[in-house]
Short mmCIF file of C-alpha atoms in Angstrom, two decimals:
data_model
loop_
_atom_site.label_atom_id
_atom_site.label_comp_id
_atom_site.label_asym_id
_atom_site.label_seq_id
_atom_site.Cartn_x
_atom_site.Cartn_y
_atom_site.Cartn_z
CA MET W 900 2.34 -35.45 -60.80
CA PRO W 901 5.55 -33.51 -58.77
CA GLU W 902 3.53 -30.59 -59.79
CA ALA W 903 0.71 -31.93 -58.20
CA SER W 904 2.75 -32.61 -55.08
CA ILE W 905 4.44 -29.55 -54.57
CA ALA W 906 0.99 -27.45 -55.28
CA ALA W 907 -1.43 -29.53 -52.93
CA PRO W 908 1.37 -28.31 -49.73
CA VAL W 909 1.14 -24.42 -51.22
CA ALA W 910 -2.87 -24.63 -51.32
CA MET W 911 -3.20 -26.04 -47.80
CA THR W 912 -0.81 -23.17 -46.29
CA LYS W 913 -2.56 -20.10 -47.95
CA VAL W 914 -4.70 -18.38 -45.56
CA SER W 915 -8.22 -18.26 -46.43
CA PRO W 916 -9.50 -14.38 -47.64
CA PRO W 917 -11.36 -13.47 -44.90
CA ALA W 918 -8.98 -14.86 -41.79
CA ALA W 919 -7.00 -13.00 -43.97
CA THR W 920 -8.76 -10.16 -44.65
CA THR W 921 -9.37 -10.15 -40.65
CA ALA W 922 -5.70 -9.81 -39.38
CA ALA W 923 -4.51 -7.42 -41.26
CA HIS W 924 -7.68 -5.27 -40.29
CA ALA W 925 -6.58 -6.04 -36.42
CA ALA W 926 -3.45 -5.07 -37.08
CA ALA W 927 -4.33 -1.87 -39.00
CA SER W 928 -6.07 -0.87 -35.86
CA GLY W 929 -3.90 -2.29 -33.56
CA ALA W 930 -6.17 -4.32 -31.80
CA LYS W 931 -4.85 -7.90 -29.79
CA LEU W 932 -5.68 -10.51 -31.77
CA LYS W 933 -7.76 -13.17 -29.62
CA THR W 934 -5.82 -16.19 -29.49
CA SER W 935 -7.03 -18.49 -27.38
CA ALA W 936 -10.62 -19.12 -25.35
CA PHE W 937 -9.65 -19.10 -22.10
CA LYS W 938 -9.47 -16.44 -20.20
CA VAL W 939 -6.98 -15.09 -17.24
CA PRO W 940 -8.20 -15.66 -13.89
CA GLY W 941 -9.34 -11.94 -12.27
CA ALA W 942 -8.24 -10.36 -15.77
CA GLY W 943 -9.97 -7.02 -16.73
CA SER W 944 -10.71 -3.73 -15.31
CA SER W 945 -12.46 -3.17 -12.00
CA ALA W 946 -12.58 0.63 -11.80
CA THR W 947 -16.33 0.94 -12.88
CA ILE W 948 -17.42 -2.24 -10.32
CA SER W 949 -15.43 0.27 -7.91
CA VAL W 950 -16.94 2.98 -8.48
CA VAL W 951 -20.39 1.71 -8.58
CA THR W 952 -19.54 0.30 -4.72
CA VAL W 953 -18.73 3.31 -3.73
CA ILE W 954 -22.20 5.09 -5.11
CA VAL W 955 -24.31 2.57 -3.86
CA LEU W 956 -22.39 2.56 0.23
CA VAL W 957 -22.87 6.79 0.07
CA ALA W 958 -26.50 6.13 -1.04
CA LEU W 959 -26.92 3.73 1.84
CA TRP W 960 -25.77 5.67 3.92
CA PHE W 961 -27.69 8.74 2.85
CA ILE W 962 -30.78 7.14 3.25
CA VAL W 963 -30.28 5.36 6.67
CA THR W 964 -29.80 8.57 8.54
CA ASN W 965 -31.98 10.62 6.73
CA MET W 966 -34.40 8.53 7.27
CA GLY W 967 -34.25 8.22 10.93
CA TRP W 968 -33.15 4.57 11.39
CA VAL W 969 -30.00 5.20 13.21
CA LYS W 970 -29.57 8.25 15.70
CA PRO W 971 -26.95 10.76 14.38
CA LEU W 972 -25.12 9.73 17.39
CA PHE W 973 -24.22 6.66 16.19
CA LEU W 974 -23.90 7.49 12.52
CA PRO W 975 -24.13 10.73 11.31
CA SER W 976 -25.52 11.75 7.98
CA PRO W 977 -23.35 12.26 5.14
CA GLN W 978 -24.31 16.05 5.08
CA ALA W 979 -23.37 17.00 8.83
CA VAL W 980 -19.53 15.25 8.12
CA MET W 981 -19.18 16.82 4.83
CA GLN W 982 -20.66 20.45 7.17
CA GLN W 983 -17.26 19.02 9.60
CA PHE W 984 -14.94 18.80 6.78
CA TYR W 985 -16.02 22.62 5.16
CA GLU W 986 -15.35 23.53 8.32
CA TYR W 987 -11.71 22.34 8.99
CA LEU W 988 -10.61 23.12 6.13
CA THR W 989 -11.72 26.88 6.21
CA GLY W 990 -10.64 27.37 9.71
CA GLN W 991 -14.05 27.88 10.86
CA ALA W 992 -14.09 24.48 13.60
CA ASN W 993 -13.80 24.91 16.95
CA ASP W 994 -9.86 23.30 16.43
CA LYS W 995 -6.97 24.47 14.29
CA PRO W 996 -7.14 23.90 10.04
CA LEU W 997 -7.16 21.02 8.45
CA TRP W 998 -4.01 21.17 6.88
CA GLN W 999 -2.08 21.37 9.99
CA HIS W 1000 -3.42 18.13 11.38
CA PHE W 1001 -2.76 16.85 8.20
CA LEU W 1002 0.87 18.44 7.51
CA ALA W 1003 1.52 17.36 11.08
CA SER W 1004 0.25 13.38 10.34
CA MET W 1005 1.96 13.37 6.94
CA PHE W 1006 5.24 14.11 8.52
CA ARG W 1007 5.31 11.50 11.56
CA VAL W 1008 4.21 8.76 8.50
CA PHE W 1009 5.84 9.69 5.97
CA SER W 1010 9.42 10.42 8.34
CA ALA W 1011 8.75 6.84 9.75
CA PHE W 1012 8.33 5.16 6.25
CA ALA W 1013 11.35 6.62 4.92
CA LEU W 1014 13.48 5.53 7.66
CA ALA W 1015 12.19 1.91 7.79
CA CYS W 1016 12.86 1.98 3.98
CA VAL W 1017 15.89 2.72 4.61
CA THR W 1018 17.02 0.71 7.34
CA ALA W 1019 14.39 -2.82 6.69
CA ILE W 1020 14.60 -3.06 3.03
CA PRO W 1021 18.66 -3.79 3.63
CA ILE W 1022 18.65 -6.09 6.27
CA GLY W 1023 15.86 -8.55 4.92
CA ILE W 1024 18.27 -8.52 1.71
CA ALA W 1025 21.01 -9.72 4.17
CA MET W 1026 18.70 -11.54 6.05
CA GLY W 1027 17.89 -13.15 2.69
CA MET W 1028 21.47 -13.42 2.21
CA SER W 1029 23.25 -14.62 5.17
CA ARG W 1030 22.26 -17.37 7.54
CA VAL W 1031 24.22 -15.35 9.71
CA ALA W 1032 22.40 -12.34 9.52
CA ARG W 1033 19.17 -13.92 9.51
CA GLY W 1034 20.14 -15.73 12.87
CA ILE W 1035 20.75 -12.20 14.66
CA PHE W 1036 17.36 -10.62 13.32
CA ASP W 1037 14.88 -13.25 12.82
CA PRO W 1038 14.55 -13.67 16.33
CA PRO W 1039 13.84 -10.14 17.43
CA LEU W 1040 11.62 -9.60 14.12
CA GLU W 1041 9.38 -12.39 15.04
CA PHE W 1042 9.08 -11.81 18.48
CA TYR W 1043 7.65 -8.18 17.78
CA ARG W 1044 5.73 -8.38 14.87
CA PRO W 1045 2.43 -10.04 16.04
CA LEU W 1046 2.86 -7.69 19.21
CA PRO W 1047 -0.28 -4.63 18.46
CA PRO W 1048 1.01 -1.33 18.84
CA LEU W 1049 -0.56 -0.55 22.35
CA ALA W 1050 1.19 -3.32 23.63
CA TYR W 1051 4.76 -1.62 23.91
CA LEU W 1052 3.62 1.89 23.83
CA PRO W 1053 3.73 2.54 27.35
CA LEU W 1054 7.16 1.03 26.91
CA ILE W 1055 7.75 3.81 24.38
CA ILE W 1056 6.78 6.57 26.46
CA ILE W 1057 8.96 5.52 29.49
CA TRP W 1058 12.19 5.10 27.28
CA PHE W 1059 12.01 8.40 25.19
CA GLY W 1060 9.13 10.59 26.93
CA ILE W 1061 6.25 12.38 24.89
CA ASP W 1062 7.61 14.38 22.12
CA GLU W 1063 7.39 13.56 18.37
CA LEU W 1064 10.19 10.77 18.89
CA PRO W 1065 7.81 7.90 20.49
CA LYS W 1066 5.21 8.76 17.74
CA VAL W 1067 7.84 8.43 14.57
CA LEU W 1068 9.15 5.52 16.57
CA LEU W 1069 6.29 3.57 17.34
CA ILE W 1070 5.04 3.99 13.43
CA PHE W 1071 8.03 3.08 12.07
CA LEU W 1072 8.66 -0.03 14.72
CA SER W 1073 4.91 -1.08 12.58
CA CYS W 1074 6.56 -0.46 9.31
CA PHE W 1075 9.65 -2.22 9.71
CA ALA W 1076 8.87 -5.80 10.07
CA PRO W 1077 6.66 -6.00 6.93
CA LEU W 1078 9.03 -4.66 4.93
CA ALA W 1079 11.99 -6.31 6.21
CA LEU W 1080 10.13 -9.92 6.09
CA ALA W 1081 8.93 -8.87 2.49
CA ALA W 1082 13.05 -7.78 1.13
CA ARG W 1083 13.86 -11.53 2.28
CA SER W 1084 11.44 -13.29 0.83
CA GLY W 1085 11.64 -11.79 -2.38
CA MET W 1086 15.21 -12.72 -2.32
CA ARG W 1087 14.43 -15.96 -2.43
CA SER W 1088 12.53 -15.34 -6.17
CA ALA W 1089 15.44 -15.59 -8.28
CA SER W 1090 15.43 -19.39 -9.58
CA GLN W 1091 18.67 -21.18 -9.65
CA GLU W 1092 18.45 -21.64 -13.27
CA GLN W 1093 18.68 -17.48 -13.59
CA ILE W 1094 21.40 -17.37 -11.04
CA ASN W 1095 23.73 -20.45 -12.92
CA ALA W 1096 22.89 -19.21 -16.06
CA ALA W 1097 24.39 -15.82 -15.09
CA TYR W 1098 27.41 -17.59 -13.27
CA SER W 1099 28.34 -19.89 -16.83
CA MET W 1100 28.19 -16.25 -18.64
CA GLY W 1101 31.26 -14.75 -16.44
CA ALA W 1102 29.47 -13.26 -13.72
CA SER W 1103 30.62 -12.71 -9.75
CA TYR W 1104 28.50 -13.03 -6.84
CA MET W 1105 27.57 -9.46 -6.55
CA GLN W 1106 27.10 -9.33 -10.25
CA VAL W 1107 24.66 -12.02 -9.57
CA ILE W 1108 23.17 -9.73 -7.02
CA ARG W 1109 22.98 -6.99 -8.60
CA HIS W 1110 21.73 -8.34 -12.05
CA VAL W 1111 19.87 -11.01 -10.81
CA ILE W 1112 18.73 -11.44 -7.58
CA LEU W 1113 17.28 -7.45 -6.92
CA PRO W 1114 15.80 -7.24 -9.96
CA SER W 1115 13.32 -10.24 -9.08
CA ALA W 1116 13.35 -9.32 -5.95
CA LEU W 1117 11.92 -6.01 -6.20
CA PRO W 1118 7.95 -6.51 -6.55
CA ASP W 1119 8.02 -8.21 -3.51
CA ILE W 1120 9.84 -5.24 -1.73
CA LEU W 1121 7.20 -2.97 -3.37
CA VAL W 1122 4.58 -5.12 -2.09
CA GLY W 1123 6.16 -5.30 1.20
CA MET W 1124 6.43 -0.95 0.90
CA ARG W 1125 2.06 -1.12 0.13
CA ILE W 1126 1.49 -3.18 3.32
CA ALA W 1127 3.96 -1.17 5.25
CA ILE W 1128 2.64 2.04 4.68
CA GLY W 1129 -0.69 0.35 5.28
CA PHE W 1130 0.29 -0.51 8.87
CA GLY W 1131 1.63 2.83 9.49
CA TRP W 1132 -1.31 4.76 8.99
CA THR W 1133 -3.13 2.27 11.07
CA THR W 1134 -0.64 3.13 13.92
CA LEU W 1135 -1.08 6.81 13.76
CA VAL W 1136 -4.24 6.94 15.77
CA ALA W 1137 -2.00 5.20 18.72
CA ALA W 1138 1.27 6.93 17.94
CA GLU W 1139 -0.97 10.48 18.47
CA MET W 1140 -1.90 9.56 21.93
CA VAL W 1141 1.28 10.35 23.44
CA ALA W 1142 0.51 13.72 24.41
CA ALA W 1143 -0.21 14.94 20.66
CA ASN W 1144 -1.77 18.83 19.95
CA MET W 1145 -1.87 18.21 16.28
CA GLY W 1146 -2.97 15.14 13.57
CA LEU W 1147 -5.62 13.39 12.05
CA GLY W 1148 -4.98 10.78 15.32
CA GLN W 1149 -5.43 13.56 17.96
CA MET W 1150 -8.50 15.40 15.85
CA VAL W 1151 -10.38 11.95 16.34
CA LEU W 1152 -9.47 10.94 19.33
CA ASN W 1153 -9.90 14.64 20.84
CA ALA W 1154 -13.45 14.29 18.89
CA SER W 1155 -14.54 10.91 20.12
CA ASN W 1156 -14.10 12.50 23.84
CA PHE W 1157 -17.17 14.75 23.23
CA LEU W 1158 -19.19 12.11 21.99
CA ARG W 1159 -18.26 14.02 18.25
CA THR W 1160 -19.25 11.25 15.98
CA ASP W 1161 -19.41 13.79 12.65
CA ILE W 1162 -15.33 14.76 13.24
CA VAL W 1163 -14.68 11.52 14.01
CA ILE W 1164 -16.00 9.55 10.93
CA MET W 1165 -14.76 12.66 8.66
CA GLY W 1166 -11.28 12.22 10.53
CA ILE W 1167 -11.51 8.69 9.58
CA VAL W 1168 -12.64 8.76 5.99
CA VAL W 1169 -9.61 11.56 5.36
CA ILE W 1170 -7.17 8.48 6.63
CA GLY W 1171 -8.61 6.54 4.78
CA VAL W 1172 -8.48 8.34 1.15
CA VAL W 1173 -4.67 9.65 1.80
CA ALA W 1174 -3.57 6.53 2.20
CA TYR W 1175 -6.01 4.72 -0.74
CA LEU W 1176 -4.07 7.33 -2.49
CA PHE W 1177 -0.35 6.85 -1.52
CA ASP W 1178 -1.73 2.91 -2.28
CA LEU W 1179 -2.38 3.94 -6.03
CA LEU W 1180 1.19 5.66 -6.20
CA MET W 1181 2.28 2.99 -5.56
CA ARG W 1182 0.92 0.45 -7.93
CA TRP W 1183 1.92 3.09 -10.38
CA MET W 1184 5.30 2.91 -9.17
CA GLU W 1185 5.05 -1.17 -9.85
CA ARG W 1186 3.97 -0.66 -13.21
CA ARG W 1187 6.71 1.18 -13.97
CA LEU W 1188 9.54 -0.33 -11.92
CA VAL W 1189 8.46 -3.97 -12.75
CA PRO W 1190 6.42 -4.24 -15.91
CA TRP W 1191 7.27 -7.86 -16.06
CA LYS W 1192 5.48 -8.84 -13.00
CA GLY W 1193 2.86 -11.75 -13.66
CA ARG W 1194 3.65 -11.77 -17.60
CA MET W 1195 6.43 -14.62 -16.69
#
């Protein structure tokens, strides 16, 4: 009787041969075992859908313009836009080559973005950690943040003239607010349990900030950087209205004065593609620097 009672639980704990074979095969092949029938919302890659969407939009653009449903003044054909891109790229256009416009815009946007990162992130961290800093910086930030750049562009011209400084400053101001607010919000990401656990293990105040609060804030800071660079590219055209003779925004504005819609769309596409590529770079950095994001 005792032997039977011992053998019964052992038999009950044995894995059936098909299940054991499936588990061993999955482990050998490196495949992930499905442990739940429920799906995570938004899980899966969307790259194929995005590629198909772009192809469909370009195909519609080609059909609409080549069938003559829209006049070229309002929407030129993809062939005309590509022709302008080729002429600007090879220096055959009646303007400066595309690489000169591109480098001028890159210098303005990324110098302003780097300056915003150096100043806005520490200020946002200070606002998240100190009520004094929050009381000092919060009113001016919340005042100018909703203002469109064109609203204070004339004042910047009056104060700083029409050289490179007002262009970079306008882009800097558009990047500063989202970066500072993201850093301030990120400083609240660490839970009180994590902070108390660090204190209970003998960590000092600065060690808690360095090893607990800042790593928790890093995902929000990276998201703020993505948003800020988007605002920087959005403000580029407004910034290059200030007596610029080079730049993608200046190229678009100059072409619009002569109703060259093909050049306008070509410039818009170049600005959008560069901004998207930088966004992809920021996503890659986010995956490398904060691999735990979304998994906790």
